[in-house]
Each structure stands twice: as C-alpha cells, then as structure tokens.
PDB file of C-alpha atoms in Angstrom:
ATOM      1  CA  SER A  23       0.000   0.000   0.000  1.00  0.00           C
ATOM      2  CA  THR A  24       1.196   3.493  -0.705  1.00  0.00           C
ATOM      3  CA  GLU A  25       0.403   7.004   0.331  1.00  0.00           C
ATOM      4  CA  GLY A  26       2.164   9.779  -1.538  1.00  0.00           C
ATOM      5  CA  GLY A  27       4.483   7.177  -3.045  1.00  0.00           C
ATOM      6  CA  VAL A  28       5.637   5.878   0.359  1.00  0.00           C
ATOM      7  CA  ALA A  29       5.022   2.208   1.118  1.00  0.00           C
ATOM      8  CA  PHE A  30       4.048   1.155   4.637  1.00  0.00           C
ATOM      9  CA  VAL A  31       3.926  -2.088   6.570  1.00  0.00           C
ATOM     10  CA  PHE A  32       2.052  -2.956   9.738  1.00  0.00           C
ATOM     11  CA  VAL A  33       3.905  -5.219  12.173  1.00  0.00           C
ATOM     12  CA  ALA A  34       2.817  -4.776  15.782  1.00  0.00           C
ATOM     13  CA  ALA A  35       4.326  -6.285  18.896  1.00  0.00           C
ATOM     14  CA  ASP A  36       2.627  -6.573  22.270  1.00  0.00           C
ATOM     15  CA  PRO A  37       1.388  -3.009  22.992  1.00  0.00           C
ATOM     16  CA  SER A  38       3.579  -2.867  26.113  1.00  0.00           C
ATOM     17  CA  ARG A  39       6.736  -3.614  24.125  1.00  0.00           C
ATOM     18  CA  PRO A  40       8.649  -1.630  21.483  1.00  0.00           C
ATOM     19  CA  CYS A  41       8.692  -2.655  17.832  1.00  0.00           C
ATOM     20  CA  ALA A  42      11.012  -1.702  14.978  1.00  0.00           C
ATOM     21  CA  LYS A  43       9.955   1.570  13.375  1.00  0.00           C
ATOM     22  CA  GLU A  44      11.148   0.430   9.978  1.00  0.00           C
ATOM     23  CA  ILE A  45      10.923  -2.993   8.339  1.00  0.00           C
ATOM     24  CA  LEU A  46      12.291  -3.866   4.905  1.00  0.00           C
ATOM     25  CA  GLY A  47      13.029  -0.209   4.313  1.00  0.00           C
ATOM     26  CA  ARG A  48       9.412   0.824   4.883  1.00  0.00           C
ATOM     27  CA  PRO A  49       7.883   2.743   7.807  1.00  0.00           C
ATOM     28  CA  ASN A  50       6.159   0.389  10.232  1.00  0.00           C
ATOM     29  CA  LEU A  51       2.838   1.851  11.311  1.00  0.00           C
ATOM     30  CA  GLY A  52       2.455  -0.886  13.889  1.00  0.00           C
ATOM     31  CA  ALA A  53       5.297   0.586  15.933  1.00  0.00           C
ATOM     32  CA  GLN A  54       3.344   3.795  16.584  1.00  0.00           C
ATOM     33  CA  PHE A  55      -0.282   2.686  16.294  1.00  0.00           C
ATOM     34  CA  PRO A  56      -0.455  -0.961  17.411  1.00  0.00           C
ATOM     35  CA  GLU A  57      -4.116  -0.652  18.368  1.00  0.00           C
ATOM     36  CA  LEU A  58      -5.178   0.579  14.899  1.00  0.00           C
ATOM     37  CA  LYS A  59      -4.420  -2.519  12.854  1.00  0.00           C
ATOM     38  CA  GLU A  60      -8.000  -3.044  11.682  1.00  0.00           C
ATOM     39  CA  PHE A  61      -8.236   0.591  10.584  1.00  0.00           C
ATOM     40  CA  PHE A  62      -5.072   0.437   8.500  1.00  0.00           C
ATOM     41  CA  VAL A  63      -5.982  -2.945   7.034  1.00  0.00           C
ATOM     42  CA  ARG A  64      -9.588  -2.090   6.149  1.00  0.00           C
ATOM     43  CA  GLN A  65      -9.403   1.631   5.412  1.00  0.00           C
ATOM     44  CA  LEU A  66      -5.947   1.949   3.854  1.00  0.00           C
ATOM     45  CA  GLY A  67      -5.697  -1.512   2.381  1.00  0.00           C
ATOM     46  CA  LEU A  68      -2.486  -2.605   4.087  1.00  0.00           C
ATOM     47  CA  ALA A  69      -1.864  -6.327   4.047  1.00  0.00           C
ATOM     48  CA  ARG A  70      -2.868  -7.950   7.315  1.00  0.00           C
ATOM     49  CA  GLU A  71       0.486  -9.756   7.428  1.00  0.00           C
ATOM     50  CA  LEU A  72       3.706  -9.597   5.478  1.00  0.00           C
ATOM     51  CA  SER A  73       3.968 -12.298   2.835  1.00  0.00           C
ATOM     52  CA  GLY A  74       5.966 -15.398   3.749  1.00  0.00           C
ATOM     53  CA  ASP A  75       9.038 -14.292   1.796  1.00  0.00           C
ATOM     54  CA  GLU A  76       8.776 -10.773   3.233  1.00  0.00           C
ATOM     55  CA  GLY A  77       8.554 -12.155   6.777  1.00  0.00           C
ATOM     56  CA  LEU A  78      11.697 -14.249   6.337  1.00  0.00           C
ATOM     57  CA  ASP A  79      13.546 -11.346   4.713  1.00  0.00           C
ATOM     58  CA  ALA A  80      12.439  -9.065   7.555  1.00  0.00           C
ATOM     59  CA  LEU A  81      13.915 -11.477  10.131  1.00  0.00           C
ATOM     60  CA  ARG A  82      17.198 -11.613   8.221  1.00  0.00           C
ATOM     61  CA  GLU A  83      17.264  -7.808   8.016  1.00  0.00           C
ATOM     62  CA  LEU A  84      16.465  -7.520  11.727  1.00  0.00           C
ATOM     63  CA  ARG A  85      19.375  -9.832  12.543  1.00  0.00           C
ATOM     64  CA  GLN A  86      21.726  -7.601  10.548  1.00  0.00           C
ATOM     65  CA  ARG A  87      20.480  -4.427  12.262  1.00  0.00           C
ATOM     66  CA  ALA A  88      20.197  -5.908  15.762  1.00  0.00           C
ATOM     67  CA  SER A  89      23.534  -4.564  17.025  1.00  0.00           C
ATOM     68  CA  SER A  90      22.291  -0.984  16.564  1.00  0.00           C
ATOM     69  CA  MET A  91      18.920  -1.575  18.270  1.00  0.00           C
ATOM     70  CA  GLU A  92      17.742  -2.000  21.840  1.00  0.00           C
ATOM     71  CA  LEU A  93      17.536  -5.654  22.857  1.00  0.00           C
ATOM     72  CA  ALA A  94      13.870  -5.384  23.906  1.00  0.00           C
ATOM     73  CA  GLU A  95      12.988  -3.938  20.499  1.00  0.00           C
ATOM     74  CA  VAL A  96      14.827  -6.738  18.685  1.00  0.00           C
ATOM     75  CA  LEU A  97      13.168  -9.483  20.732  1.00  0.00           C
ATOM     76  CA  SER A  98       9.620  -8.113  20.467  1.00  0.00           C
ATOM     77  CA  THR A  99       9.946  -7.400  16.727  1.00  0.00           C
ATOM     78  CA  ALA A 100      11.289 -10.907  16.086  1.00  0.00           C
ATOM     79  CA  VAL A 101       8.312 -12.398  17.960  1.00  0.00           C
ATOM     80  CA  ALA A 102       5.870 -10.207  15.996  1.00  0.00           C
ATOM     81  CA  LEU A 103       7.420 -11.367  12.719  1.00  0.00           C
ATOM     82  CA  ALA A 104       7.250 -14.998  13.842  1.00  0.00           C
ATOM     83  CA  GLN A 105       3.566 -14.536  14.669  1.00  0.00           C
ATOM     84  CA  GLY A 106       3.032 -13.165  11.175  1.00  0.00           C
ATOM     85  CA  LEU A 107       4.782 -16.176   9.650  1.00  0.00           C
ATOM     86  CA  ALA A 108       2.642 -18.504  11.756  1.00  0.00           C
ATOM     87  CA  ALA A 109      -0.502 -16.842  10.370  1.00  0.00           C
ATOM     88  CA  VAL A 110       0.786 -17.098   6.786  1.00  0.00           C
ATOM     89  CA  SER A 111       1.746 -20.748   7.232  1.00  0.00           C
ATOM     90  CA  ALA A 112      -1.773 -21.559   8.410  1.00  0.00           C
ATOM     91  CA  SER A 113      -3.230 -20.142   5.196  1.00  0.00           C
ATOM     92  CA  GLU A 114      -0.525 -21.215   2.736  1.00  0.00           C
ATOM     93  CA  GLY A 115      -0.428 -24.864   3.764  1.00  0.00           C
ATOM     94  CA  ALA A 116       2.159 -27.653   3.660  1.00  0.00           C
ATOM     95  CA  ALA A 117       4.339 -26.392   0.795  1.00  0.00           C
ATOM     96  CA  PHE A 118       5.139 -23.099   2.516  1.00  0.00           C
ATOM     97  CA  GLN A 119       5.593 -24.856   5.855  1.00  0.00           C
ATOM     98  CA  VAL A 120       8.421 -26.878   4.289  1.00  0.00           C
ATOM     99  CA  VAL A 121       9.999 -23.627   3.074  1.00  0.00           C
ATOM    100  CA  LEU A 122       9.693 -22.163   6.570  1.00  0.00           C
ATOM    101  CA  ARG A 123      11.286 -25.142   8.285  1.00  0.00           C
ATOM    102  CA  ASP A 124      14.172 -25.170   5.803  1.00  0.00           C
ATOM    103  CA  ALA A 125      14.754 -21.442   6.366  1.00  0.00           C
ATOM    104  CA  PHE A 126      14.783 -21.741  10.174  1.00  0.00           C
ATOM    105  CA  GLU A 127      17.054 -24.798  10.001  1.00  0.00           C
ATOM    106  CA  ARG A 128      19.523 -23.104   7.658  1.00  0.00           C
ATOM    107  CA  ASP A 129      19.539 -19.548   9.027  1.00  0.00           C
ATOM    108  CA  ALA A 130      19.670 -18.251  12.602  1.00  0.00           C
ATOM    109  CA  LEU A 131      16.274 -16.537  12.660  1.00  0.00           C
ATOM    110  CA  VAL A 132      15.234 -16.839  16.312  1.00  0.00           C
ATOM    111  CA  ALA A 133      16.304 -13.917  18.494  1.00  0.00           C
ATOM    112  CA  ALA A 134      17.041 -15.020  22.052  1.00  0.00           C
ATOM    113  CA  ASP A 135      18.565 -13.349  25.088  1.00  0.00           C
ATOM    114  CA  VAL A 136      20.536 -16.311  26.412  1.00  0.00           C
ATOM    115  CA  ALA A 137      23.835 -16.258  28.241  1.00  0.00           C
ATOM    116  CA  PRO A 138      26.788 -18.075  26.668  1.00  0.00           C
ATOM    117  CA  PRO A 139      26.978 -21.721  27.740  1.00  0.00           C
ATOM    118  CA  SER A 140      29.342 -22.531  30.594  1.00  0.00           C
ATOM    119  CA  THR A 141      32.856 -23.545  29.613  1.00  0.00           C
ATOM    120  CA  ASP A 142      32.981 -26.642  31.817  1.00  0.00           C
ATOM    121  CA  GLU A 143      31.139 -28.875  29.346  1.00  0.00           C
ATOM    122  CA  PRO A 144      32.921 -31.824  27.673  1.00  0.00           C
ATOM    123  CA  GLU A 145      35.166 -30.808  24.829  1.00  0.00           C
ATOM    124  CA  GLY A 146      33.445 -31.152  21.484  1.00  0.00           C
ATOM    125  CA  SER A 147      29.907 -30.500  22.746  1.00  0.00           C
ATOM    126  CA  ARG A 148      28.028 -28.020  20.578  1.00  0.00           C
ATOM    127  CA  LYS A 149      27.625 -24.561  22.046  1.00  0.00           C
ATOM    128  CA  VAL A 150      24.629 -22.264  21.693  1.00  0.00           C
ATOM    129  CA  ALA A 151      25.348 -18.967  19.975  1.00  0.00           C
ATOM    130  CA  ARG A 152      24.156 -15.862  21.780  1.00  0.00           C
ATOM    131  CA  SER A 153      21.184 -13.857  20.488  1.00  0.00           C
ATOM    132  CA  TRP A 154      20.345 -15.570  17.150  1.00  0.00           C
ATOM    133  CA  LEU A 155      19.638 -19.309  16.963  1.00  0.00           C
ATOM    134  CA  ARG A 156      18.781 -22.026  14.426  1.00  0.00           C
ATOM    135  CA  LEU A 157      16.244 -24.793  14.989  1.00  0.00           C
ATOM    136  CA  GLY A 158      19.024 -27.173  15.978  1.00  0.00           C
ATOM    137  CA  ASP A 159      19.899 -24.847  18.867  1.00  0.00           C
ATOM    138  CA  LEU A 160      16.381 -24.973  20.307  1.00  0.00           C
ATOM    139  CA  VAL A 161      14.008 -27.063  22.393  1.00  0.00           C
ATOM    140  CA  TRP A 162      10.598 -25.889  23.606  1.00  0.00           C
ATOM    141  CA  GLU A 163      10.446 -26.719  27.325  1.00  0.00           C
ATOM    142  CA  ASP A 164      12.725 -25.004  29.851  1.00  0.00           C
ATOM    143  CA  LEU A 165      13.639 -28.020  32.030  1.00  0.00           C
ATOM    144  CA  PRO A 166      15.025 -27.217  34.507  1.00  0.00           C
ATOM    145  CA  PRO A 167      14.616 -23.432  34.047  1.00  0.00           C
ATOM    146  CA  THR A 168      17.830 -21.590  33.201  1.00  0.00           C
ATOM    147  CA  SER A 169      19.069 -18.594  31.240  1.00  0.00           C
ATOM    148  CA  GLU A 170      22.344 -20.441  30.615  1.00  0.00           C
ATOM    149  CA  PRO A 171      21.629 -23.409  28.317  1.00  0.00           C
ATOM    150  CA  VAL A 172      24.223 -26.114  27.820  1.00  0.00           C
ATOM    151  CA  ARG A 173      23.517 -27.321  24.290  1.00  0.00           C
ATOM    152  CA  ARG A 174      20.064 -26.061  23.356  1.00  0.00           C
ATOM    153  CA  ALA A 175      18.152 -22.963  24.453  1.00  0.00           C
ATOM    154  CA  SER A 176      14.476 -23.098  25.484  1.00  0.00           C
ATOM    155  CA  LEU A 177      12.182 -21.469  22.954  1.00  0.00           C
ATOM    156  CA  SER A 178       9.422 -21.075  25.549  1.00  0.00           C
ATOM    157  CA  ARG A 179      11.605 -18.402  27.217  1.00  0.00           C
ATOM    158  CA  VAL A 180      11.477 -16.382  23.991  1.00  0.00           C
ATOM    159  CA  TRP A 181       8.179 -17.081  22.230  1.00  0.00           C
ATOM    160  CA  PRO A 182       4.703 -16.807  23.798  1.00  0.00           C
ATOM    161  CA  VAL A 183       2.663 -19.977  24.316  1.00  0.00           C
ATOM    162  CA  THR A 184       0.446 -18.938  21.376  1.00  0.00           C
ATOM    163  CA  LEU A 185       3.358 -19.883  19.093  1.00  0.00           C
ATOM    164  CA  LYS A 186       3.903 -23.315  20.659  1.00  0.00           C
ATOM    165  CA  GLU A 187       1.871 -25.218  18.058  1.00  0.00           C
ATOM    166  CA  PHE A 188       3.642 -23.368  15.224  1.00  0.00           C
ATOM    167  CA  ALA A 189       7.023 -24.189  16.763  1.00  0.00           C
ATOM    168  CA  LEU A 190       6.260 -27.873  17.357  1.00  0.00           C
ATOM    169  CA  ARG A 191       4.103 -28.815  14.369  1.00  0.00           C
ATOM    170  CA  VAL A 192       5.349 -26.521  11.629  1.00  0.00           C
ATOM    171  CA  LEU A 193       8.992 -25.944  12.510  1.00  0.00           C
ATOM    172  CA  GLY A 194       9.496 -29.308  14.192  1.00  0.00           C
ATOM    173  CA  VAL A 195      11.030 -28.035  17.431  1.00  0.00           C
ATOM    174  CA  GLU A 196      11.310 -30.842  19.999  1.00  0.00           C
ATOM    175  CA  VAL A 197       9.307 -30.518  23.208  1.00  0.00           C
ATOM    176  CA  VAL A 198      12.214 -31.666  25.389  1.00  0.00           C
ATOM    177  CA  ASP A 199      15.794 -32.778  24.875  1.00  0.00           C
ATOM    178  CA  PRO A 200      16.779 -35.452  27.424  1.00  0.00           C
ATOM    179  CA  GLN A 201      20.486 -34.712  26.960  1.00  0.00           C
ATOM    180  CA  GLU A 202      19.982 -31.003  27.592  1.00  0.00           C
ATOM    181  CA  THR A 203      17.835 -31.678  30.662  1.00  0.00           C
ATOM    182  CA  ARG A 204      20.381 -34.161  32.019  1.00  0.00           C
ATOM    183  CA  ALA A 205      23.259 -31.720  31.455  1.00  0.00           C
ATOM    184  CA  ARG A 206      21.385 -28.935  33.240  1.00  0.00           C
ATOM    185  CA  LEU A 207      20.586 -31.199  36.196  1.00  0.00           C
ATOM    186  CA  MET A 208      24.223 -32.271  36.458  1.00  0.00           C
ATOM    187  CA  ARG A 209      25.314 -28.640  36.450  1.00  0.00           C
ATOM    188  CA  LEU A 210      22.772 -27.759  39.145  1.00  0.00           C
ATOM    189  CA  THR A 211      23.898 -30.727  41.261  1.00  0.00           C
ATOM    190  CA  SER A 212      27.534 -29.718  40.882  1.00  0.00           C
ATOM    191  CA  ALA A 213      26.752 -26.110  41.793  1.00  0.00           C
ATOM    192  CA  ALA A 214      24.754 -27.190  44.852  1.00  0.00           C
ATOM    193  CA  ALA A 215      27.608 -29.416  46.021  1.00  0.00           C
ATOM    194  CA  SER A 216      30.101 -26.543  45.634  1.00  0.00           C
ATOM    195  CA  ILE A 217      27.895 -24.170  47.614  1.00  0.00           C
ATOM    196  CA  ASP A 218      27.419 -26.780  50.342  1.00  0.00           C
ATOM    197  CA  ALA A 219      31.189 -27.335  50.554  1.00  0.00           C
ATOM    198  CA  GLU A 220      31.810 -23.589  50.822  1.00  0.00           C
ATOM    199  CA  CYS A 221      29.162 -23.069  53.492  1.00  0.00           C
ATOM    200  CA  ARG A 222      29.941 -26.127  55.668  1.00  0.00           C
ATOM    201  CA  PRO A 223      33.093 -24.722  57.406  1.00  0.00           C
ATOM    202  CA  ALA A 224      31.209 -21.582  58.402  1.00  0.00           C
ATOM    203  CA  ALA A 225      28.237 -23.642  59.591  1.00  0.00           C
ATOM    204  CA  ASP A 226      30.506 -25.935  61.611  1.00  0.00           C
ATOM    205  CA  ALA A 227      32.202 -22.920  63.197  1.00  0.00           C
ATOM    206  CA  ASP A 228      28.803 -21.432  64.095  1.00  0.00           C
ATOM    207  CA  ASP A 229      27.712 -24.730  65.645  1.00  0.00           C
ATOM    208  CA  ALA A 230      30.925 -24.946  67.706  1.00  0.00           C
ATOM    209  CA  ALA A 231      30.561 -21.361  68.922  1.00  0.00           C
ATOM    210  CA  SER A 232      26.923 -21.967  69.816  1.00  0.00           C
ATOM    211  CA  GLY A 233      27.845 -25.108  71.771  1.00  0.00           C
ATOM    212  CA  GLN A 234      30.582 -23.246  73.647  1.00  0.00           C
ATOM    213  CA  ARG A 235      28.185 -20.447  74.606  1.00  0.00           C
ATOM    214  CA  HIS A 236      25.654 -23.014  75.802  1.00  0.00           C
ATOM    215  CA  ALA A 237      28.262 -24.736  77.996  1.00  0.00           C
ATOM    216  CA  ILE A 238      29.355 -21.427  79.522  1.00  0.00           C
ATOM    217  CA  GLY A 239      25.731 -20.578  80.279  1.00  0.00           C
ATOM    218  CA  ILE A 240      25.178 -23.905  82.075  1.00  0.00           C
ATOM    219  CA  ARG A 241      28.391 -23.494  84.078  1.00  0.00           C
ATOM    220  CA  SER A 242      27.421 -19.980  85.136  1.00  0.00           C
ATOM    221  CA  ALA A 243      23.984 -21.104  86.246  1.00  0.00           C
ATOM    222  CA  MET A 244      25.470 -23.937  88.341  1.00  0.00           C
ATOM    223  CA  GLU A 245      27.900 -21.509  90.016  1.00  0.00           C
ATOM    224  CA  ARG A 246      25.029 -19.219  91.022  1.00  0.00           C
ATOM    225  CA  LEU A 247      23.069 -22.140  92.479  1.00  0.00           C
ATOM    226  CA  SER A 248      26.049 -23.265  94.561  1.00  0.00           C
TER     227      SER A 248
END
C-alpha cells in the first residue's frame, strides 16, 4: 500500500513492548499505532500480514540491524514477525511450511537473550550462539529453568505460548531434549555441592561457637546455684 508514493507495513508487537519503526526499508505503522491494525488494514488496504518471503527477509534484516537496536525492540519485533509467519503458514499450507522449516534450520532466525553456555562442558559439545539461533539450537520446554543453556536454548523463554503449536508442528522443534535436561541437572547438582562445601566450614564454626556459649551458660547457672 502506498500514500504519496511511500510504502508502509504494519507489524505490531505486544502493545507494552517496542517494535522496529522500519521494516524492509518501509515505515512500520504498527510501531506507533499498534491498536489501529483493523483501521489500516480495512481503510488503507495494508496487508494484514507480510507475505511469507517478506517475513523471512524481515527477520534476516532484523538480525543484521540488531547490534544498533535496543535488545527489547529486537526481541519483540522478532516475535511479531514470527507470529506473522505462523498466520501465513496456516493459510498457505504444507508447501510453505516446508519452506519455513528449511529457512529456520539453515539460518539463525530466532532472536534469544541467552547467556553463553558454561565452559565446563565436555570438549566437542556443541555450544549455543548468543542472540540468534537455528532450529538445531532450540528445544521448547525449559527443564530445569535456566538462562544459561548447555547445548540447546528453550524457545518457551522467547516465544509466547500462542506460538507453541507453530514451533512444534510446523517448525518441528522438539518438546524436550533429554540430553539437555540431564546436562542442566548435572550442572545444578555440581553447583549445589560446591555451595554446600563452601558453606559447611562456616556452619561448623557457628555450631561450635553456639555449643561453647551453651556450655558457659550452664556453668554460670550452676555456680550461682552453689
């Protein structure tokens, strides 16, 4: 759609979150007027969603521009674009869903705020890249919850539950990864053991001091009685 020769798009994030003001070189009306989607679609004739190819290109463009944007804006815009792709996939059918899965497997198109994996994992284990991930880097469930994945990050920390069916059925993201869950549990167990070892000397010292004070109190009481 055009107005005065200027093309617009409408991609809106959650109203409480920022969204990119420009997408594919076009002003994004959804960034300023997220509540007016129906007006722009019906009155001005804007497409309800970007086309499938436009949505994928917009994610690739967002990834390239991400370093110059606020993290919250990147994450919310990436989710909004994914929601648009989910809507297109529902209408386009199986052929486009294959295209989508291939694109997400090949390119890192999922924006995620995850910390780099710890460096104490076995040599040769695959590490998760920070910020932009492929399907192979992802699993849906966050078990046990952590912002520091070992091998695969949890998509449920990034995408809303409304995108779960799209992630599992269309993109083929696994619900859980037993190896990832096991690695996280081992790391938690190791961390708990380290904390316990660090705290035990102090706890033992406190117990000894408490016992000594108790003995002095008993001795003092006996002296007063005698």
